[in-house]
Coordinates of C-alpha atoms in Angstrom, one line a residue:
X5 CA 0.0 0.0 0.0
X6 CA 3.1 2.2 0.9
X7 CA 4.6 1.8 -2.9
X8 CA 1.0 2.9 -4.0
X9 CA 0.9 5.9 -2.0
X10 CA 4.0 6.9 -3.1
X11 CA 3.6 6.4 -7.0
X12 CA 0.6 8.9 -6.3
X13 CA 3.4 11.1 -5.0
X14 CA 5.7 10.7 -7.8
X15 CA 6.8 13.9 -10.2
X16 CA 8.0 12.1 -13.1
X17 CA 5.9 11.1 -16.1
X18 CA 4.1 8.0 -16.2
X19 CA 5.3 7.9 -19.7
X20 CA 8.0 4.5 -20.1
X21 CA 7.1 3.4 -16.3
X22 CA 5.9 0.0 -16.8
X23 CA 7.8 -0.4 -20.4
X24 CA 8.4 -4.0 -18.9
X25 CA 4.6 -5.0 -18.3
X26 CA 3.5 -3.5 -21.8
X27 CA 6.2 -5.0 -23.4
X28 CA 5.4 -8.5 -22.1
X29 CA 1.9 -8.2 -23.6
X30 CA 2.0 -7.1 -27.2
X31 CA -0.8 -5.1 -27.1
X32 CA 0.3 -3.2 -30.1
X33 CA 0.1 -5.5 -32.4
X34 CA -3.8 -5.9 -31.7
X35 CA -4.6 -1.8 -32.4
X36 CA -4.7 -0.6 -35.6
X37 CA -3.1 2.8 -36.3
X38 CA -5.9 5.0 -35.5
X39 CA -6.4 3.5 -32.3
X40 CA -2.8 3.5 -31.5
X41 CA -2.8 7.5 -32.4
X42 CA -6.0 8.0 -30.5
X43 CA -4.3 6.3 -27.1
X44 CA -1.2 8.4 -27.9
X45 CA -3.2 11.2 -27.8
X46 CA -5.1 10.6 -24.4
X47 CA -1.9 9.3 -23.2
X48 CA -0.4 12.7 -23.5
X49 CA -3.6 14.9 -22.6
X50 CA -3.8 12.7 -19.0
X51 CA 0.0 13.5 -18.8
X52 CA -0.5 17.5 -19.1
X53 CA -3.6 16.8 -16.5
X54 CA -1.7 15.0 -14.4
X55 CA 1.3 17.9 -14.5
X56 CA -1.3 20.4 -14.4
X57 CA -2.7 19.0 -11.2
X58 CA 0.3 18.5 -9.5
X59 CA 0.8 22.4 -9.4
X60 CA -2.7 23.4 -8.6
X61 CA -1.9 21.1 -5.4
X62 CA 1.8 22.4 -4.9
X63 CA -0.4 25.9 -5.3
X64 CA -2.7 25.3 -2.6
X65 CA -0.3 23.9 -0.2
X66 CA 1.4 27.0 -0.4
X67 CA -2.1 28.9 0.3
X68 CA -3.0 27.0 3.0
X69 CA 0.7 27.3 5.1
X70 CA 0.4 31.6 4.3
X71 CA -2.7 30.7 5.9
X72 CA -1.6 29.0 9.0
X73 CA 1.3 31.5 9.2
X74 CA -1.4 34.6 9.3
X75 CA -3.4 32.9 11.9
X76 CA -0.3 32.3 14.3
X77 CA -0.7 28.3 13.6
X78 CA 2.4 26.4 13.3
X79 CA 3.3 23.4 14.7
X80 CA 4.1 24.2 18.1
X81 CA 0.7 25.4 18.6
X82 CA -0.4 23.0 16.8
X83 CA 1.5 20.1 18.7
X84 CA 0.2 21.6 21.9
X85 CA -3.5 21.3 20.9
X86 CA -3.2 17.9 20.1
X87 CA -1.4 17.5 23.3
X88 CA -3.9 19.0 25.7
X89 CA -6.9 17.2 23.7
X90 CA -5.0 14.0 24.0
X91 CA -4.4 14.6 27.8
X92 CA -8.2 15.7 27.7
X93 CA -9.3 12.3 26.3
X94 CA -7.3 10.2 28.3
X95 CA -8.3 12.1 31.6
X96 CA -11.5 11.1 30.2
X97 CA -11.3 7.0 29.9
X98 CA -12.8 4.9 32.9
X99 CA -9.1 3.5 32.8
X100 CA -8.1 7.3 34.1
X101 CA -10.7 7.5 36.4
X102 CA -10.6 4.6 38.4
X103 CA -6.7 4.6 38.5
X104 CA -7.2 8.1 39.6
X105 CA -9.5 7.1 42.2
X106 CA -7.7 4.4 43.5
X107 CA -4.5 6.4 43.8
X108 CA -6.5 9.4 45.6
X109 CA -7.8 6.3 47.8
X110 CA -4.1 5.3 48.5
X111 CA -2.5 8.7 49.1
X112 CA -5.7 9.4 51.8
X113 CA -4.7 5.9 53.6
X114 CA -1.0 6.9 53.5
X115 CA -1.7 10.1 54.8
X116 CA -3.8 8.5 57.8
X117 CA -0.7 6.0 58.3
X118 CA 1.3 8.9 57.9
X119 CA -0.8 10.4 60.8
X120 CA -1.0 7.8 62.9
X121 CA 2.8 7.0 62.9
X122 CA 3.3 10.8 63.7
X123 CA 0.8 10.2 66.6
X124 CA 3.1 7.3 68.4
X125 CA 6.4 9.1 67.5
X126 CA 5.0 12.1 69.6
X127 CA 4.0 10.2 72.3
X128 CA 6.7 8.1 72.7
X129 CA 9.3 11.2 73.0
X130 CA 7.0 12.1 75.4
X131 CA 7.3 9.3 77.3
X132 CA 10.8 9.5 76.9
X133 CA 10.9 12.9 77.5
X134 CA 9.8 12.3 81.9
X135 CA 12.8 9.3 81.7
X136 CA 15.6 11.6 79.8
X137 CA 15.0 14.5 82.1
X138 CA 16.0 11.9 85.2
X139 CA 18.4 10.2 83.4
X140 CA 21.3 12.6 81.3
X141 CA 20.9 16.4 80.4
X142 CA 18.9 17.3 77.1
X143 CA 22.0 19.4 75.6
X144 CA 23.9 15.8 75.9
X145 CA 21.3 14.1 73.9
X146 CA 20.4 16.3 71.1
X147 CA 24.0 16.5 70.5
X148 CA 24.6 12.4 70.7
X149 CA 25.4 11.0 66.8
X150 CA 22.4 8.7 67.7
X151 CA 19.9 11.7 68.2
X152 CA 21.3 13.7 65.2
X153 CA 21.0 10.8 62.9
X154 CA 16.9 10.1 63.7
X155 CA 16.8 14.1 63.6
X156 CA 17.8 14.2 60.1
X157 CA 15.6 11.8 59.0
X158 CA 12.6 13.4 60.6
X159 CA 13.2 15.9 59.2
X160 CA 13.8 14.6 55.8
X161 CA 10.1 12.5 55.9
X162 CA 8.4 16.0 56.6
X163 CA 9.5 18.3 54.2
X164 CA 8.7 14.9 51.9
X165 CA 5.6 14.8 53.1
X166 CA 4.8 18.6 52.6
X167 CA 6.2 18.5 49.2
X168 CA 4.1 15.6 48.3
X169 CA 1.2 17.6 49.6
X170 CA 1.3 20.3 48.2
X171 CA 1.7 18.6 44.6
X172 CA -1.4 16.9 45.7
X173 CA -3.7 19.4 46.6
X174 CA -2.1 22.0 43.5
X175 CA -3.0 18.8 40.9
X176 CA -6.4 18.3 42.5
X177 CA -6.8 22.2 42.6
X178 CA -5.7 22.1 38.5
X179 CA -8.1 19.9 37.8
X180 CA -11.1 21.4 39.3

Protein backbone atom coordinates (compact mmCIF):
# COMPACT_ATOMS: atom_id res chain seq x y z
CA UNK A 1 0.00 0.00 0.00
CA UNK A 2 3.13 2.18 0.95
CA UNK A 3 4.58 1.79 -2.91
CA UNK A 4 0.97 2.87 -3.96
CA UNK A 5 0.92 5.91 -1.96
CA UNK A 6 4.04 6.90 -3.10
CA UNK A 7 3.58 6.44 -6.99
CA UNK A 8 0.61 8.88 -6.31
CA UNK A 9 3.40 11.09 -4.98
CA UNK A 10 5.70 10.71 -7.79
CA UNK A 11 6.81 13.92 -10.18
CA UNK A 12 7.98 12.12 -13.09
CA UNK A 13 5.86 11.07 -16.13
CA UNK A 14 4.05 7.99 -16.16
CA UNK A 15 5.32 7.87 -19.69
CA UNK A 16 8.01 4.51 -20.06
CA UNK A 17 7.15 3.42 -16.33
CA UNK A 18 5.86 0.02 -16.80
CA UNK A 19 7.78 -0.42 -20.44
CA UNK A 20 8.38 -3.96 -18.87
CA UNK A 21 4.63 -5.02 -18.31
CA UNK A 22 3.51 -3.47 -21.83
CA UNK A 23 6.21 -5.05 -23.39
CA UNK A 24 5.38 -8.51 -22.06
CA UNK A 25 1.88 -8.20 -23.59
CA UNK A 26 1.97 -7.09 -27.18
CA UNK A 27 -0.78 -5.14 -27.08
CA UNK A 28 0.28 -3.20 -30.12
CA UNK A 29 0.12 -5.54 -32.36
CA UNK A 30 -3.77 -5.94 -31.75
CA UNK A 31 -4.64 -1.81 -32.43
CA UNK A 32 -4.71 -0.56 -35.60
CA UNK A 33 -3.05 2.75 -36.28
CA UNK A 34 -5.89 4.96 -35.49
CA UNK A 35 -6.41 3.55 -32.28
CA UNK A 36 -2.81 3.55 -31.51
CA UNK A 37 -2.80 7.50 -32.42
CA UNK A 38 -6.00 7.96 -30.50
CA UNK A 39 -4.35 6.27 -27.12
CA UNK A 40 -1.15 8.42 -27.93
CA UNK A 41 -3.20 11.23 -27.79
CA UNK A 42 -5.14 10.56 -24.42
CA UNK A 43 -1.93 9.32 -23.23
CA UNK A 44 -0.36 12.73 -23.48
CA UNK A 45 -3.57 14.89 -22.64
CA UNK A 46 -3.77 12.69 -18.96
CA UNK A 47 0.04 13.46 -18.80
CA UNK A 48 -0.50 17.53 -19.08
CA UNK A 49 -3.64 16.76 -16.50
CA UNK A 50 -1.73 15.05 -14.45
CA UNK A 51 1.35 17.92 -14.46
CA UNK A 52 -1.30 20.39 -14.36
CA UNK A 53 -2.66 18.96 -11.20
CA UNK A 54 0.29 18.55 -9.55
CA UNK A 55 0.75 22.39 -9.39
CA UNK A 56 -2.73 23.40 -8.57
CA UNK A 57 -1.90 21.11 -5.44
CA UNK A 58 1.82 22.44 -4.89
CA UNK A 59 -0.41 25.94 -5.29
CA UNK A 60 -2.71 25.30 -2.57
CA UNK A 61 -0.28 23.93 -0.24
CA UNK A 62 1.44 27.02 -0.39
CA UNK A 63 -2.05 28.85 0.32
CA UNK A 64 -2.99 27.00 2.97
CA UNK A 65 0.71 27.28 5.10
CA UNK A 66 0.36 31.56 4.32
CA UNK A 67 -2.74 30.69 5.91
CA UNK A 68 -1.65 29.04 8.98
CA UNK A 69 1.27 31.54 9.24
CA UNK A 70 -1.42 34.60 9.30
CA UNK A 71 -3.39 32.87 11.92
CA UNK A 72 -0.29 32.34 14.27
CA UNK A 73 -0.67 28.32 13.58
CA UNK A 74 2.38 26.44 13.31
CA UNK A 75 3.33 23.42 14.73
CA UNK A 76 4.10 24.16 18.15
CA UNK A 77 0.71 25.39 18.60
CA UNK A 78 -0.42 23.05 16.80
CA UNK A 79 1.50 20.15 18.71
CA UNK A 80 0.19 21.58 21.95
CA UNK A 81 -3.52 21.33 20.89
CA UNK A 82 -3.17 17.86 20.08
CA UNK A 83 -1.36 17.46 23.34
CA UNK A 84 -3.95 19.02 25.67
CA UNK A 85 -6.88 17.21 23.67
CA UNK A 86 -5.04 13.97 23.99
CA UNK A 87 -4.42 14.63 27.75
CA UNK A 88 -8.25 15.68 27.71
CA UNK A 89 -9.30 12.28 26.33
CA UNK A 90 -7.27 10.22 28.28
CA UNK A 91 -8.32 12.15 31.59
CA UNK A 92 -11.49 11.11 30.22
CA UNK A 93 -11.34 6.97 29.87
CA UNK A 94 -12.82 4.86 32.90
CA UNK A 95 -9.15 3.52 32.76
CA UNK A 96 -8.11 7.27 34.13
CA UNK A 97 -10.71 7.46 36.42
CA UNK A 98 -10.57 4.58 38.43
CA UNK A 99 -6.74 4.63 38.53
CA UNK A 100 -7.23 8.08 39.57
CA UNK A 101 -9.47 7.07 42.21
CA UNK A 102 -7.66 4.39 43.48
CA UNK A 103 -4.54 6.42 43.82
CA UNK A 104 -6.46 9.41 45.60
CA UNK A 105 -7.80 6.27 47.77
CA UNK A 106 -4.09 5.30 48.48
CA UNK A 107 -2.50 8.72 49.15
CA UNK A 108 -5.67 9.40 51.77
CA UNK A 109 -4.70 5.85 53.60
CA UNK A 110 -0.99 6.93 53.49
CA UNK A 111 -1.74 10.11 54.84
CA UNK A 112 -3.82 8.50 57.77
CA UNK A 113 -0.72 5.95 58.35
CA UNK A 114 1.32 8.86 57.93
CA UNK A 115 -0.76 10.44 60.82
CA UNK A 116 -1.00 7.75 62.90
CA UNK A 117 2.82 7.02 62.91
CA UNK A 118 3.31 10.77 63.69
CA UNK A 119 0.76 10.22 66.57
CA UNK A 120 3.12 7.34 68.36
CA UNK A 121 6.39 9.15 67.48
CA UNK A 122 4.96 12.13 69.59
CA UNK A 123 4.02 10.23 72.28
CA UNK A 124 6.69 8.10 72.72
CA UNK A 125 9.27 11.22 73.02
CA UNK A 126 7.00 12.14 75.37
CA UNK A 127 7.34 9.31 77.34
CA UNK A 128 10.83 9.55 76.93
CA UNK A 129 10.92 12.95 77.52
CA UNK A 130 9.83 12.33 81.86
CA UNK A 131 12.80 9.29 81.69
CA UNK A 132 15.62 11.63 79.77
CA UNK A 133 15.01 14.55 82.12
CA UNK A 134 16.01 11.94 85.21
CA UNK A 135 18.43 10.21 83.37
CA UNK A 136 21.27 12.62 81.29
CA UNK A 137 20.86 16.36 80.40
CA UNK A 138 18.93 17.32 77.11
CA UNK A 139 21.98 19.40 75.55
CA UNK A 140 23.91 15.83 75.91
CA UNK A 141 21.27 14.07 73.92
CA UNK A 142 20.41 16.32 71.13
CA UNK A 143 24.04 16.49 70.50
CA UNK A 144 24.58 12.42 70.67
CA UNK A 145 25.42 11.00 66.81
CA UNK A 146 22.35 8.75 67.69
CA UNK A 147 19.90 11.70 68.22
CA UNK A 148 21.27 13.71 65.21
CA UNK A 149 20.99 10.77 62.93
CA UNK A 150 16.91 10.12 63.70
CA UNK A 151 16.81 14.06 63.57
CA UNK A 152 17.77 14.23 60.12
CA UNK A 153 15.61 11.76 59.02
CA UNK A 154 12.64 13.39 60.65
CA UNK A 155 13.22 15.94 59.25
CA UNK A 156 13.82 14.60 55.81
CA UNK A 157 10.12 12.53 55.95
CA UNK A 158 8.40 16.04 56.62
CA UNK A 159 9.54 18.28 54.17
CA UNK A 160 8.73 14.95 51.92
CA UNK A 161 5.64 14.76 53.12
CA UNK A 162 4.79 18.59 52.61
CA UNK A 163 6.16 18.48 49.16
CA UNK A 164 4.14 15.64 48.29
CA UNK A 165 1.23 17.61 49.57
CA UNK A 166 1.27 20.33 48.21
CA UNK A 167 1.71 18.57 44.60
CA UNK A 168 -1.43 16.89 45.70
CA UNK A 169 -3.66 19.39 46.58
CA UNK A 170 -2.13 21.97 43.46
CA UNK A 171 -3.05 18.81 40.90
CA UNK A 172 -6.39 18.30 42.48
CA UNK A 173 -6.84 22.18 42.62
CA UNK A 174 -5.72 22.10 38.47
CA UNK A 175 -8.12 19.94 37.77
CA UNK A 176 -11.12 21.42 39.32
Amino acid sequence: MEAQAQGLLETEPLQGRDDDAVASADYASMLSEEEKEELKAELVQLEDEITTLRQVLSAKERHLVEIKQKLGMNLMNELKQNFSRSWHDMQTTTAYKKTHETLSHAGQKATAAFSNVGTAISKKFGDMSYSIRHSISMPAMRNSPTFKSFEERVETTVTSLKVFFRRRSYEEAKEE
